[in-house]
Short mmCIF file of C-alpha atoms (C1' of nucleotides) in Angstrom, two decimals:
data_model
loop_
_atom_site.label_atom_id
_atom_site.label_comp_id
_atom_site.label_asym_id
_atom_site.label_seq_id
_atom_site.Cartn_x
_atom_site.Cartn_y
_atom_site.Cartn_z
CA MET L 2 138.88 68.05 87.48
CA GLU L 3 135.23 69.01 87.81
CA VAL L 4 134.73 72.77 87.78
CA VAL L 5 131.11 73.91 88.03
CA GLU L 6 129.90 77.32 86.91
CA GLU L 7 127.80 78.75 89.76
CA ASP L 8 127.38 82.28 88.47
CA PRO L 9 129.00 84.22 85.68
CA TYR L 10 132.53 84.86 87.01
CA ARG L 11 132.25 82.29 89.79
CA PHE L 12 133.24 78.61 89.58
CA ARG L 13 133.31 75.89 92.22
CA ILE L 14 135.53 72.85 92.67
CA ALA L 15 133.64 70.37 94.88
CA ARG L 16 135.32 68.86 97.95
CA ARG L 17 136.92 65.50 97.40
CA ALA L 18 139.73 63.35 98.78
CA ARG L 19 141.93 65.43 101.08
CA MET L 20 140.17 68.76 100.56
CA ARG L 21 138.81 70.26 103.80
CA VAL L 22 136.91 73.02 101.95
CA PRO L 23 135.79 73.50 98.34
CA GLY L 24 137.69 75.57 95.79
CA VAL L 25 136.14 78.80 94.53
CA VAL L 26 137.53 80.41 91.38
CA PHE L 27 136.50 83.91 90.33
CA ALA L 28 137.06 84.18 86.58
CA SER L 29 135.48 84.50 83.17
CA ARG L 30 135.26 81.32 81.06
CA ASP L 31 138.11 82.60 78.94
CA LEU L 32 140.41 83.37 81.89
CA LEU L 33 139.52 80.02 83.48
CA SER L 34 140.67 78.20 80.35
CA HIS L 35 144.18 79.60 80.93
CA ALA L 36 144.26 78.61 84.60
CA GLU L 37 143.97 74.82 84.45
CA LYS L 38 147.33 73.93 85.96
CA ALA L 39 146.97 76.46 88.77
CA LEU L 40 143.63 74.84 89.76
CA GLU L 41 145.55 71.74 90.93
CA GLN L 42 147.25 74.07 93.40
CA VAL L 43 143.88 75.53 94.48
CA VAL L 44 142.85 71.93 95.31
CA ASN L 45 146.11 71.28 97.21
CA VAL L 46 145.67 74.44 99.32
CA ALA L 47 142.17 73.24 100.31
CA ALA L 48 143.89 70.46 102.31
CA LEU L 49 145.69 72.83 104.71
CA PRO L 50 144.94 72.27 108.43
CA GLY L 51 142.44 74.80 109.77
CA ILE L 52 141.43 76.28 106.39
CA VAL L 53 137.96 77.89 106.46
CA GLY L 54 135.47 78.99 103.82
CA ALA L 55 137.16 77.92 100.59
CA SER L 56 140.47 77.85 98.78
CA TYR L 57 139.98 80.93 96.59
CA ALA L 58 141.49 81.91 93.25
CA MET L 59 141.32 85.37 91.69
CA PRO L 60 140.85 85.90 87.92
CA ASP L 61 144.62 86.40 87.39
CA VAL L 62 145.50 83.07 89.04
CA HIS L 63 148.57 81.23 87.75
CA TRP L 64 151.09 78.59 88.82
CA GLY L 65 153.30 79.49 91.80
CA TYR L 66 155.50 77.93 94.48
CA GLY L 67 153.11 75.56 96.30
CA PHE L 68 150.22 78.02 96.40
CA PRO L 69 148.97 79.56 93.16
CA ILE L 70 149.71 83.23 92.55
CA GLY L 71 146.28 84.84 92.76
CA GLY L 72 145.26 82.63 95.69
CA VAL L 73 143.58 83.50 99.00
CA ALA L 74 143.42 81.06 101.94
CA ALA L 75 142.39 81.76 105.54
CA THR L 76 142.99 79.44 108.49
CA ASP L 77 141.36 79.51 111.93
CA VAL L 78 144.09 80.29 114.48
CA ALA L 79 142.19 78.75 117.42
CA ASP L 80 141.44 75.57 115.46
CA GLY L 81 144.98 74.46 114.57
CA GLY L 82 145.14 76.80 111.59
CA VAL L 83 148.53 76.97 109.89
CA VAL L 84 150.64 79.67 108.31
CA SER L 85 152.66 78.81 105.20
CA PRO L 86 155.46 80.88 103.65
CA GLY L 87 154.38 79.55 100.24
CA GLY L 88 151.02 81.26 100.80
CA VAL L 89 152.77 84.62 100.88
CA GLY L 90 155.41 84.04 98.24
CA PHE L 91 159.11 84.76 97.97
CA ASP L 92 158.60 88.49 97.50
CA ILE L 93 157.13 89.27 100.90
CA SER L 94 154.88 92.38 100.84
CA CYS L 95 155.46 93.00 97.18
CA GLY L 96 152.98 95.73 96.37
CA VAL L 97 152.11 99.01 94.74
CA ARG L 98 152.37 102.70 95.66
CA LEU L 99 150.51 105.39 93.71
CA LEU L 100 151.26 109.12 93.88
CA ALA L 101 149.22 111.84 92.17
CA ALA L 102 150.75 115.00 90.69
CA ASP L 103 149.20 118.45 91.15
CA CYS L 104 148.95 118.86 87.38
CA ASP L 105 147.58 117.17 84.26
CA ARG L 106 149.22 115.72 81.20
CA THR L 107 149.07 118.85 79.04
CA ALA L 108 150.76 120.94 81.73
CA ILE L 109 153.61 118.48 82.24
CA GLY L 110 154.14 117.57 78.57
CA PRO L 111 157.26 119.62 77.79
CA ALA L 112 159.01 118.55 81.01
CA LEU L 113 158.32 114.84 80.53
CA PRO L 114 161.60 113.88 78.78
CA ALA L 115 163.64 115.57 81.55
CA ILE L 116 161.52 113.85 84.22
CA MET L 117 162.04 110.46 82.56
CA ASP L 118 165.78 111.09 82.28
CA GLY L 119 165.91 112.05 85.96
CA LEU L 120 163.93 108.97 87.05
CA GLY L 121 166.00 106.77 84.73
CA GLN L 122 169.28 108.07 86.15
CA ASP L 123 168.32 108.15 89.83
CA THR L 124 166.29 104.92 90.29
CA PRO L 125 168.50 102.02 91.46
CA ARG L 126 167.23 98.94 89.68
CA GLY L 127 168.04 95.62 88.04
CA ALA L 128 169.43 92.50 89.63
CA VAL L 129 172.50 94.27 91.02
CA THR L 130 172.80 95.91 94.41
CA GLY L 131 172.40 99.67 94.72
CA ALA L 132 170.04 101.74 96.82
CA VAL L 133 168.74 105.23 97.47
CA TRP L 134 169.41 104.86 101.18
CA HIS L 135 172.82 103.59 102.27
CA LEU L 136 172.06 102.23 105.73
CA GLY L 137 175.67 101.34 106.48
CA SER L 138 174.94 99.53 109.74
CA ASP L 139 172.87 96.67 111.06
CA ARG L 140 171.49 99.05 113.70
CA LEU L 141 169.75 101.18 111.06
CA LEU L 142 168.53 98.09 109.18
CA GLU L 143 166.97 96.99 112.47
CA ARG L 144 164.97 100.24 112.53
CA VAL L 145 163.78 99.75 108.96
CA LEU L 146 162.65 96.20 109.80
CA ALA L 147 160.73 97.44 112.85
CA GLY L 148 159.45 100.76 111.51
CA GLY L 149 158.87 100.43 107.74
CA SER L 150 157.63 103.60 106.01
CA ARG L 151 157.11 105.22 109.42
CA TYR L 152 160.84 105.08 110.16
CA ALA L 153 161.68 106.37 106.67
CA VAL L 154 159.33 109.35 107.17
CA GLU L 155 160.80 110.02 110.65
CA GLU L 156 164.23 110.18 109.02
CA GLY L 157 163.01 112.84 106.60
CA HIS L 158 162.16 110.58 103.63
CA GLY L 159 158.53 111.62 103.32
CA GLU L 160 155.74 114.03 104.16
CA ASP L 161 153.36 114.27 107.10
CA GLY L 162 150.30 112.96 105.27
CA ASP L 163 152.04 109.88 103.82
CA LEU L 164 151.52 107.41 106.63
CA ARG L 165 147.75 107.63 106.86
CA ARG L 166 147.61 106.69 103.16
CA CYS L 167 149.64 103.53 103.78
CA GLU L 168 148.22 100.10 104.63
CA ASP L 169 148.89 99.53 108.37
CA ASP L 170 149.85 103.24 108.67
CA GLY L 171 153.18 102.39 107.05
CA ALA L 172 154.41 99.68 109.43
CA VAL L 173 153.25 96.16 110.26
CA ALA L 174 153.10 95.58 114.01
CA ASP L 175 154.69 92.49 115.56
CA ALA L 176 157.88 92.48 113.48
CA ASP L 177 160.32 90.17 115.25
CA THR L 178 163.72 91.20 113.94
CA GLY L 179 165.34 88.42 115.96
CA GLN L 180 163.83 85.97 113.43
CA VAL L 181 165.61 87.65 110.50
CA GLY L 182 168.76 85.63 109.78
CA ALA L 183 172.26 86.89 109.07
CA ARG L 184 172.11 86.19 105.32
CA ALA L 185 168.79 88.01 104.96
CA ARG L 186 170.32 91.01 106.76
CA GLU L 187 173.41 90.97 104.56
CA ARG L 188 171.26 90.94 101.43
CA GLY L 189 168.96 93.64 102.76
CA LEU L 190 171.58 96.11 103.91
CA GLY L 191 172.35 97.58 100.48
CA GLN L 192 168.93 97.41 98.76
CA VAL L 193 166.58 99.79 100.61
CA GLY L 194 165.29 102.11 97.92
CA SER L 195 165.76 99.91 94.84
CA LEU L 196 163.25 98.68 92.31
CA GLY L 197 164.55 95.19 91.52
CA SER L 198 163.80 93.45 88.23
CA GLY L 199 161.23 91.23 86.51
CA ASN L 200 157.74 92.70 86.50
CA HIS L 201 158.68 95.46 88.94
CA PHE L 202 158.47 98.97 87.51
CA LEU L 203 158.12 102.66 88.11
CA GLU L 204 155.72 104.32 85.66
CA VAL L 205 154.63 107.86 84.99
CA GLN L 206 150.96 107.52 84.07
CA GLU L 207 147.91 109.57 83.10
CA VAL L 208 144.33 109.03 84.30
CA ALA L 209 142.69 108.01 81.00
CA GLU L 210 139.22 107.06 82.22
CA VAL L 211 137.15 107.75 85.34
CA TYR L 212 134.42 105.20 86.20
CA ASP L 213 133.33 106.71 89.52
CA GLU L 214 133.93 110.42 89.89
CA PRO L 215 133.09 110.91 93.59
CA VAL L 216 135.30 108.00 94.66
CA ALA L 217 138.11 109.12 92.33
CA ALA L 218 137.88 112.61 93.86
CA ALA L 219 138.09 111.15 97.37
CA PHE L 220 141.25 109.30 96.28
CA GLY L 221 142.63 112.59 94.86
CA LEU L 222 142.33 111.54 91.20
CA ALA L 223 140.79 113.27 88.17
CA LEU L 224 140.74 112.78 84.38
CA GLY L 225 144.03 113.73 82.70
CA GLN L 226 145.95 113.86 85.97
CA VAL L 227 149.57 112.71 86.01
CA CYS L 228 150.48 109.91 88.46
CA VAL L 229 153.48 107.82 89.47
CA MET L 230 152.98 104.09 90.10
CA ILE L 231 155.68 102.06 91.84
CA HIS L 232 155.55 98.24 91.89
CA CYS L 233 158.26 96.53 93.96
CA GLY L 234 158.88 94.40 97.03
CA SER L 235 161.37 93.28 99.67
CA ARG L 236 164.21 92.27 97.29
CA GLY L 237 166.78 89.73 98.47
CA LEU L 238 165.84 90.15 102.13
CA GLY L 239 162.27 88.85 101.71
CA HIS L 240 163.48 86.08 99.41
CA GLN L 241 166.03 84.89 101.98
CA ILE L 242 163.48 84.99 104.83
CA CYS L 243 161.05 82.89 102.80
CA SER L 244 163.76 80.31 101.97
CA ASP L 245 164.97 80.11 105.59
CA HIS L 246 161.49 79.60 107.05
CA VAL L 247 160.32 77.14 104.39
CA ARG L 248 163.29 74.97 105.42
CA ALA L 249 162.47 75.30 109.14
CA MET L 250 158.81 74.43 108.58
CA ASP L 251 159.62 71.51 106.32
CA ARG L 252 161.45 69.99 109.30
CA ALA L 253 158.79 71.00 111.85
CA MET L 254 155.80 69.55 109.96
CA ARG L 255 156.61 65.96 110.88
CA ARG L 256 156.75 66.91 114.55
CA TYR L 257 153.27 68.43 114.34
CA GLY L 258 151.93 65.46 112.37
CA ILE L 259 150.92 67.72 109.47
CA GLU L 260 150.66 66.15 106.04
CA VAL L 261 150.24 68.26 102.92
CA PRO L 262 149.83 67.13 99.30
CA ASP L 263 152.88 69.13 98.12
CA ARG L 264 156.10 69.72 100.01
CA GLN L 265 156.07 73.33 98.82
CA LEU L 266 153.05 73.88 101.10
CA ALA L 267 155.36 73.60 104.12
CA CYS L 268 153.53 75.12 107.08
CA ALA L 269 153.22 75.16 110.87
CA PRO L 270 150.40 76.10 113.23
CA VAL L 271 150.10 79.89 113.59
CA ASP L 272 150.20 79.27 117.32
CA SER L 273 153.55 77.41 117.38
CA PRO L 274 157.19 78.54 117.75
CA GLU L 275 157.80 78.05 114.00
CA GLY L 276 154.56 79.77 113.01
CA ARG L 277 155.23 82.78 115.22
CA ALA L 278 158.86 82.92 114.07
CA TYR L 279 157.81 83.08 110.42
CA LEU L 280 155.09 85.68 111.04
CA GLY L 281 157.59 87.84 112.97
CA ALA L 282 160.20 87.63 110.21
CA MET L 283 157.54 88.13 107.53
CA ALA L 284 156.37 91.32 109.28
CA ALA L 285 159.98 92.58 109.31
CA ALA L 286 160.28 91.90 105.57
CA ALA L 287 156.94 93.64 105.01
CA ASN L 288 158.30 96.72 106.76
CA TYR L 289 161.41 96.57 104.59
CA ALA L 290 159.21 96.53 101.46
CA ARG L 291 157.14 99.49 102.77
CA ALA L 292 160.31 101.50 103.46
CA ASN L 293 161.55 100.54 100.00
CA ARG L 294 158.44 101.99 98.33
CA GLN L 295 158.53 105.05 100.60
CA LEU L 296 162.08 105.84 99.44
CA LEU L 297 161.30 105.31 95.77
CA GLY L 298 158.26 107.58 96.17
CA GLU L 299 160.51 110.27 97.68
CA LEU L 300 162.96 109.86 94.82
CA SER L 301 160.12 110.48 92.36
CA ARG L 302 159.01 113.54 94.33
CA ARG L 303 162.54 115.00 94.15
CA VAL L 304 162.76 114.46 90.39
CA PHE L 305 159.29 115.95 89.70
CA ARG L 306 160.05 118.97 91.91
CA ARG L 307 163.50 119.52 90.37
CA GLU L 308 162.55 119.05 86.72
CA ALA L 309 159.02 120.51 86.63
CA GLY L 310 158.19 122.18 89.96
CA VAL L 311 155.42 119.57 90.35
CA ARG L 312 154.24 118.20 93.69
CA LEU L 313 153.28 114.53 94.26
CA THR L 314 150.75 113.42 96.91
CA LEU L 315 150.43 109.83 98.09
CA VAL L 316 147.17 108.16 97.02
CA TYR L 317 147.79 104.78 98.69
CA ASP L 318 150.31 101.99 99.28
CA VAL L 319 149.09 98.39 99.44
CA SER L 320 150.73 94.99 99.34
CA HIS L 321 149.55 91.92 97.39
CA ASN L 322 151.82 89.24 98.98
CA LEU L 323 151.13 88.97 102.69
CA ALA L 324 149.57 86.93 105.49
CA LYS L 325 147.60 88.86 108.11
CA ILE L 326 145.84 88.01 111.34
CA GLU L 327 142.32 89.40 110.81
CA GLU L 328 138.88 89.09 112.37
CA HIS L 329 136.15 87.72 110.07
CA GLU L 330 132.78 86.05 110.49
CA VAL L 331 132.75 82.37 109.55
CA ASP L 332 129.30 80.74 109.60
CA ALA L 333 127.97 83.82 111.44
CA THR L 334 130.62 83.47 114.18
CA PRO L 335 133.51 85.96 114.58
CA ARG L 336 136.85 84.15 114.22
CA THR L 337 140.51 85.13 114.30
CA LEU L 338 141.97 84.07 110.95
CA CYS L 339 145.37 84.00 109.30
CA VAL L 340 144.52 85.31 105.82
CA HIS L 341 147.12 84.47 103.16
CA ARG L 342 146.98 86.71 100.10
CA LYS L 343 149.48 85.72 97.43
CA GLY L 344 149.10 87.76 94.27
CA ALA L 345 145.82 89.03 95.71
CA THR L 346 145.04 92.51 97.05
CA ARG L 347 143.19 93.38 100.22
CA ALA L 348 140.09 95.41 99.30
CA LEU L 349 138.45 96.93 102.39
CA PRO L 350 134.81 98.00 101.94
CA PRO L 351 133.39 101.46 102.80
CA GLY L 352 133.00 101.88 106.55
CA HIS L 353 135.85 99.55 107.53
CA PRO L 354 137.57 100.72 110.75
CA ASP L 355 141.09 100.14 109.31
CA LEU L 356 140.53 102.83 106.67
CA PRO L 357 141.77 106.39 107.27
CA ALA L 358 138.96 108.81 108.15
CA ASP L 359 139.00 110.56 104.75
CA LEU L 360 138.51 107.26 102.89
CA ARG L 361 136.08 105.63 105.31
CA GLY L 362 133.06 106.61 103.25
CA VAL L 363 134.37 105.26 99.93
CA GLY L 364 136.50 102.17 100.62
CA GLN L 365 140.15 101.25 100.17
CA PRO L 366 142.07 102.21 97.02
CA VAL L 367 143.10 98.92 95.36
CA LEU L 368 146.12 99.41 93.10
CA ILE L 369 146.40 97.08 90.10
CA PRO L 370 149.61 97.33 88.07
CA GLY L 371 149.14 96.34 84.45
CA THR L 372 151.68 94.96 82.06
CA MET L 373 154.31 97.32 80.71
CA GLY L 374 152.87 99.39 77.89
CA THR L 375 149.23 98.55 78.61
CA CYS L 376 147.14 100.11 81.38
CA SER L 377 146.75 99.95 85.15
CA TYR L 378 143.71 100.37 87.39
CA VAL L 379 142.59 101.82 90.69
CA LEU L 380 139.67 99.88 92.17
CA THR L 381 137.88 100.07 95.48
CA GLY L 382 136.55 97.56 97.99
CA VAL L 383 132.82 96.79 98.12
CA PRO L 384 130.35 95.84 100.86
CA ARG L 385 129.99 92.05 101.23
CA GLY L 386 133.27 91.53 99.32
CA GLU L 387 134.12 87.84 99.25
CA ALA L 388 137.35 85.94 99.89
CA PHE L 389 137.88 87.92 103.12
CA HIS L 390 137.83 91.22 101.22
CA SER L 391 140.34 90.36 98.51
CA THR L 392 140.60 90.89 94.77
CA CYS L 393 143.03 90.48 91.86
CA HIS L 394 146.57 91.91 91.76
CA GLY L 395 147.46 92.37 88.10
CA ALA L 396 147.64 90.78 84.70
CA GLY L 397 149.21 87.44 85.60
CA ARG L 398 151.97 85.90 83.52
CA GLU L 399 150.94 83.54 80.73
CA LYS L 400 154.18 82.81 78.85
CA SER L 401 157.49 81.91 80.47
CA ARG L 402 160.28 84.48 80.49
CA HIS L 403 162.13 82.36 77.95
CA GLN L 404 159.12 82.16 75.61
CA ALA L 405 158.56 85.90 75.95
CA ALA L 406 162.16 86.82 75.09
CA ARG L 407 162.10 84.47 72.07
CA GLY L 408 159.19 86.42 70.57
CA VAL L 409 160.64 89.93 70.59
CA SER L 410 163.97 91.68 71.18
CA GLY L 411 164.29 94.35 73.86
CA ARG L 412 165.32 96.97 71.29
CA GLU L 413 162.33 96.20 69.07
CA LEU L 414 159.96 96.35 72.03
CA ARG L 415 161.33 99.71 73.10
CA SER L 416 160.83 101.21 69.64
CA ARG L 417 157.28 99.82 69.55
CA LEU L 418 156.50 101.48 72.89
CA GLU L 419 158.22 104.75 71.99
CA ALA L 420 156.25 104.85 68.72
CA ARG L 421 153.13 104.88 70.90
CA GLY L 422 154.50 107.82 72.89
CA ILE L 423 155.69 105.79 75.89
CA ALA L 424 159.21 106.72 77.06
CA VAL L 425 161.28 103.69 78.10
CA ARG L 426 164.23 103.69 80.51
CA ALA L 427 165.34 100.05 80.82
CA SER L 428 168.41 98.65 82.54
CA SER L 429 168.63 95.42 80.49
CA TRP L 430 167.40 94.55 76.99
CA ARG L 431 166.81 90.94 77.95
CA GLY L 432 164.82 91.97 81.03
CA LEU L 433 162.70 94.30 78.90
CA ALA L 434 161.92 91.58 76.34
CA GLU L 435 160.88 89.15 79.10
CA GLU L 436 158.21 91.65 80.17
CA THR L 437 156.59 92.09 76.76
CA PRO L 438 152.80 92.55 77.09
CA GLU L 439 152.17 89.39 75.01
CA ALA L 440 153.57 87.34 77.89
CA TYR L 441 150.70 88.44 80.14
CA LYS L 442 146.94 88.06 80.41
CA ASP L 443 144.84 91.10 79.54
CA VAL L 444 144.66 93.16 82.74
CA SER L 445 141.36 94.72 81.60
CA ALA L 446 139.77 91.27 81.32
CA VAL L 447 141.08 90.42 84.79
CA VAL L 448 139.62 93.62 86.25
CA GLU L 449 136.30 93.11 84.44
CA ALA L 450 136.01 89.59 85.86
CA SER L 451 136.93 90.80 89.36
CA GLU L 452 134.23 93.46 89.24
CA GLY L 453 131.76 91.03 87.67
CA ALA L 454 132.41 88.57 90.49
CA GLY L 455 131.53 91.27 93.04
CA LEU L 456 135.02 91.54 94.55
CA CYS L 457 135.63 95.23 93.82
CA ARG L 458 134.56 98.21 91.71
CA ARG L 459 136.52 100.15 89.08
CA VAL L 460 137.44 103.74 89.93
CA VAL L 461 139.95 104.86 87.29
CA ARG L 462 142.09 103.49 84.46
CA LEU L 463 145.65 104.75 84.01
CA VAL L 464 147.82 104.65 80.85
CA PRO L 465 151.62 104.89 80.82
CA LEU L 466 153.52 107.97 79.63
CA GLY L 467 156.91 106.58 80.61
CA VAL L 468 158.28 103.43 82.18
CA VAL L 469 161.41 102.77 84.25
CA LYS L 470 162.27 99.03 84.27
CA GLY L 471 164.74 96.91 86.19
"C1'" DA Z 3 160.37 87.34 92.44
"C1'" DT Z 4 165.67 86.03 93.47
"C1'" DG Z 5 173.49 87.50 94.08
"C1'" DT Z 6 168.10 82.47 88.32
"C1'" DA Z 7 172.18 76.20 92.32
"C1'" DC Z 8 174.68 74.24 97.43
#
DNA sequence: ATGTAC
């Protein structure tokens, strides 16, 4: 495959064969050398009906189901543009929530072990079912699917200021709960307020470096400040919705005469019964994920208040697996696009109307979870951001789970982390070993390339004090 | 990521 360096941190794959648009990869040379296999998927995505601009890849791109993880693709709704569940991923609206404590590391120090014990005991996690909120009935699940974080806050699981610091004010509009199947509902009923497993985590962190003090201050962040970062998604419910709609679209494609280079790119026109059905179900799953993070945030607040008398304020909540109908200019013409971000984070620039008033001057907080035991970042959107205002989402896996677990035992990894002063509360040794930092790309290199490519700007770097793992 | 296969 011919990949041409256009600028430092920007590479182009020229159009050929079935590609409707070129591929654009934002990466350093080093990161690009790890992404070769995923670039085949970038090329495949470029063949989607209605795709505009380019098939984009972020610096943390890696192999995924059909679409690469770290991919961004937008289709023109009025020009036969399609929506594809593979362009969102199985974990619909997987994302990150960051809360800031009203104290710094030195003040909280003595209470940290009790806080970690409290979080470790109270956070439902791992592959098994268990939740903070026992819905008990399909009627209440229906409200979660329609109302997301907003419904959780209305029911007392949150504070007044929370919703304006959530993407979409805490709930995606246009959820069509009628498109959420019985199996998805069954799986979702007992998991609202649970972390899950894999790379999902809850971390207590400290702001270790501030790159832009005025923007950090607008976000409510300062050097030394204690934070809580929560990375999780829509659990079994989102997974089931993705499976159900991939199957429906696989059947529908022939009827619409759509041909794609990989069956995993199953899709349907946005403006079709199947396209609308998926988008409605996807929005419901997105609301479930938002409610999930809202409840885990509340759980953290309770533990911090109980163990240390510390208050937590929401900085932001943003998803990195979602398709959204957005207005963008294409060739100087405003168009309505379906923007797929899979392992890519929306990064609104300063002045964007979708930002809350108190952030309008500085841009959207972009939350980047690092690998366990390394660091995480808060970035912000920039004017003229490319790829429809998108940037990276994290470190990006490099080694398989199996490879990772072969290299280190869970017990050994925990002692390594604890020796560095990081408290570990894991639910499975095997799960911990699979998430060893060596299995991932360097999140700092990913963030550096994203900033270098002009997709975002660094605001602060966070380091872990304690980690709760599924 | 995921009741790690239907």
